[in-house]
PDB file of C-alpha atoms in Angstrom:
ATOM      1  CA  UNK S  14       0.000   0.000   0.000  1.00  0.00           C
ATOM      2  CA  UNK S  15       1.703   3.223  -1.109  1.00  0.00           C
ATOM      3  CA  UNK S  16       1.979   6.046   1.381  1.00  0.00           C
ATOM      4  CA  UNK S  17       1.026   9.523   0.428  1.00  0.00           C
ATOM      5  CA  UNK S  18       3.449  12.412   0.865  1.00  0.00           C
ATOM      6  CA  UNK S  19       1.974  13.519   4.199  1.00  0.00           C
ATOM      7  CA  UNK S  20       2.389  10.057   5.715  1.00  0.00           C
ATOM      8  CA  UNK S  21       5.980   9.825   4.447  1.00  0.00           C
ATOM      9  CA  UNK S  22       6.755  13.257   5.845  1.00  0.00           C
ATOM     10  CA  UNK S  23       5.221  12.376   9.211  1.00  0.00           C
ATOM     11  CA  UNK S  24       7.198   9.128   9.346  1.00  0.00           C
ATOM     12  CA  UNK S  25      10.430  10.918   8.478  1.00  0.00           C
ATOM     13  CA  UNK S  26       9.818  13.647  11.042  1.00  0.00           C
ATOM     14  CA  UNK S  27       9.043  11.139  13.772  1.00  0.00           C
ATOM     15  CA  UNK S  28      12.108   9.081  12.875  1.00  0.00           C
ATOM     16  CA  UNK S  29      14.439  12.031  12.833  1.00  0.00           C
ATOM     17  CA  UNK S  30      13.153  13.411  16.114  1.00  0.00           C
ATOM     18  CA  UNK S  31      12.717  10.260  18.175  1.00  0.00           C
ATOM     19  CA  UNK S  32      15.392   7.950  16.818  1.00  0.00           C
ATOM     20  CA  UNK S  33      18.761   9.646  17.379  1.00  0.00           C
ATOM     21  CA  UNK S  34      20.748   6.437  16.830  1.00  0.00           C
ATOM     22  CA  UNK S  35      20.203   5.162  13.253  1.00  0.00           C
ATOM     23  CA  UNK S  36      22.126   1.967  14.003  1.00  0.00           C
ATOM     24  CA  UNK S  37      19.391   0.831  16.382  1.00  0.00           C
ATOM     25  CA  UNK S  38      16.899  -1.437  14.674  1.00  0.00           C
ATOM     26  CA  UNK S  39      13.577  -2.778  15.794  1.00  0.00           C
ATOM     27  CA  UNK S  40      14.748  -6.384  15.351  1.00  0.00           C
ATOM     28  CA  UNK S  41      16.140  -6.443  18.886  1.00  0.00           C
ATOM     29  CA  UNK S  42      12.997  -4.967  20.365  1.00  0.00           C
ATOM     30  CA  UNK S  43      12.120  -7.007  23.468  1.00  0.00           C
ATOM     31  CA  UNK S  44       8.469  -5.975  23.270  1.00  0.00           C
ATOM     32  CA  UNK S  45       6.316  -8.358  21.266  1.00  0.00           C
ATOM     33  CA  UNK S  46       3.399  -5.948  21.210  1.00  0.00           C
ATOM     34  CA  UNK S  47       3.829  -2.302  20.349  1.00  0.00           C
ATOM     35  CA  UNK S  48       3.073   0.443  22.816  1.00  0.00           C
ATOM     36  CA  UNK S  49       2.676   4.164  22.405  1.00  0.00           C
ATOM     37  CA  UNK S  50       5.419   4.572  25.021  1.00  0.00           C
ATOM     38  CA  UNK S  51       8.132   3.466  22.569  1.00  0.00           C
ATOM     39  CA  UNK S  52       8.171   6.980  21.123  1.00  0.00           C
ATOM     40  CA  UNK S  53      10.521   7.989  23.958  1.00  0.00           C
ATOM     41  CA  UNK S  54      13.062   5.210  23.391  1.00  0.00           C
ATOM     42  CA  UNK S  55      16.104   4.933  21.173  1.00  0.00           C
ATOM     43  CA  UNK S  56      14.572   1.916  19.414  1.00  0.00           C
ATOM     44  CA  UNK S  57      11.720   4.038  18.024  1.00  0.00           C
ATOM     45  CA  UNK S  58      10.369   2.792  14.693  1.00  0.00           C
ATOM     46  CA  UNK S  59       8.172   5.378  12.953  1.00  0.00           C
ATOM     47  CA  UNK S  60       6.488   2.838  10.660  1.00  0.00           C
ATOM     48  CA  UNK S  61       5.516   0.615  13.551  1.00  0.00           C
ATOM     49  CA  UNK S  62       4.308   3.617  15.551  1.00  0.00           C
ATOM     50  CA  UNK S  63       2.134   4.945  12.723  1.00  0.00           C
ATOM     51  CA  UNK S  64       0.708   1.456  12.120  1.00  0.00           C
ATOM     52  CA  UNK S  65      -0.146   1.217  15.809  1.00  0.00           C
ATOM     53  CA  UNK S  66      -1.880   4.602  15.710  1.00  0.00           C
ATOM     54  CA  UNK S  67      -3.930   3.533  12.694  1.00  0.00           C
ATOM     55  CA  UNK S  68      -4.903   0.238  14.363  1.00  0.00           C
ATOM     56  CA  UNK S  69      -5.907   2.041  17.551  1.00  0.00           C
ATOM     57  CA  UNK S  70      -7.964   4.501  15.539  1.00  0.00           C
ATOM     58  CA  UNK S  71      -9.815   1.677  13.776  1.00  0.00           C
ATOM     59  CA  UNK S  72     -10.468  -0.053  17.106  1.00  0.00           C
ATOM     60  CA  UNK S  73     -11.773   3.192  18.585  1.00  0.00           C
ATOM     61  CA  UNK S  74     -14.064   3.785  15.598  1.00  0.00           C
ATOM     62  CA  UNK S  75     -15.302   0.196  15.774  1.00  0.00           C
ATOM     63  CA  UNK S  76     -16.194   0.637  19.451  1.00  0.00           C
ATOM     64  CA  UNK S  77     -18.039   3.855  18.656  1.00  0.00           C
ATOM     65  CA  UNK S  78     -19.971   2.063  15.933  1.00  0.00           C
ATOM     66  CA  UNK S  79     -20.918  -0.731  18.340  1.00  0.00           C
ATOM     67  CA  UNK S  80     -22.110   1.831  20.893  1.00  0.00           C
ATOM     68  CA  UNK S  81     -24.243   3.515  18.265  1.00  0.00           C
ATOM     69  CA  UNK S  82     -25.771   0.200  17.191  1.00  0.00           C
ATOM     70  CA  UNK S  83     -26.484  -0.635  20.825  1.00  0.00           C
ATOM     71  CA  UNK S  84     -28.166   2.745  21.413  1.00  0.00           C
ATOM     72  CA  UNK S  85     -30.311   2.313  18.299  1.00  0.00           C
ATOM     73  CA  UNK S  86     -31.270  -1.166  19.464  1.00  0.00           C
ATOM     74  CA  UNK S  87     -32.256   0.185  22.879  1.00  0.00           C
ATOM     75  CA  UNK S  88     -34.301   2.911  21.264  1.00  0.00           C
ATOM     76  CA  UNK S  89     -36.124   0.430  19.013  1.00  0.00           C
ATOM     77  CA  UNK S  90     -37.064  -1.972  21.792  1.00  0.00           C
ATOM     78  CA  UNK S  91     -38.591   0.756  23.957  1.00  0.00           C
TER      79      UNK S  91
END
């Protein structure tokens, strides 16, 4: 999936700001699951961070959709 220019720019900015040591890779990351707290570490991976943000956004939107469906259901049964 190709990234648009804004996404590439955001990734580059995050990488340049939060990853001061370019020799550090994410391969040695002891965390199996990503966390938003990794932004303050030297093993920061901008791609992984942006993917996590997108996944969290989709989960949040899915929960909102479920809440809306539940409220509509409650309204219809009353």
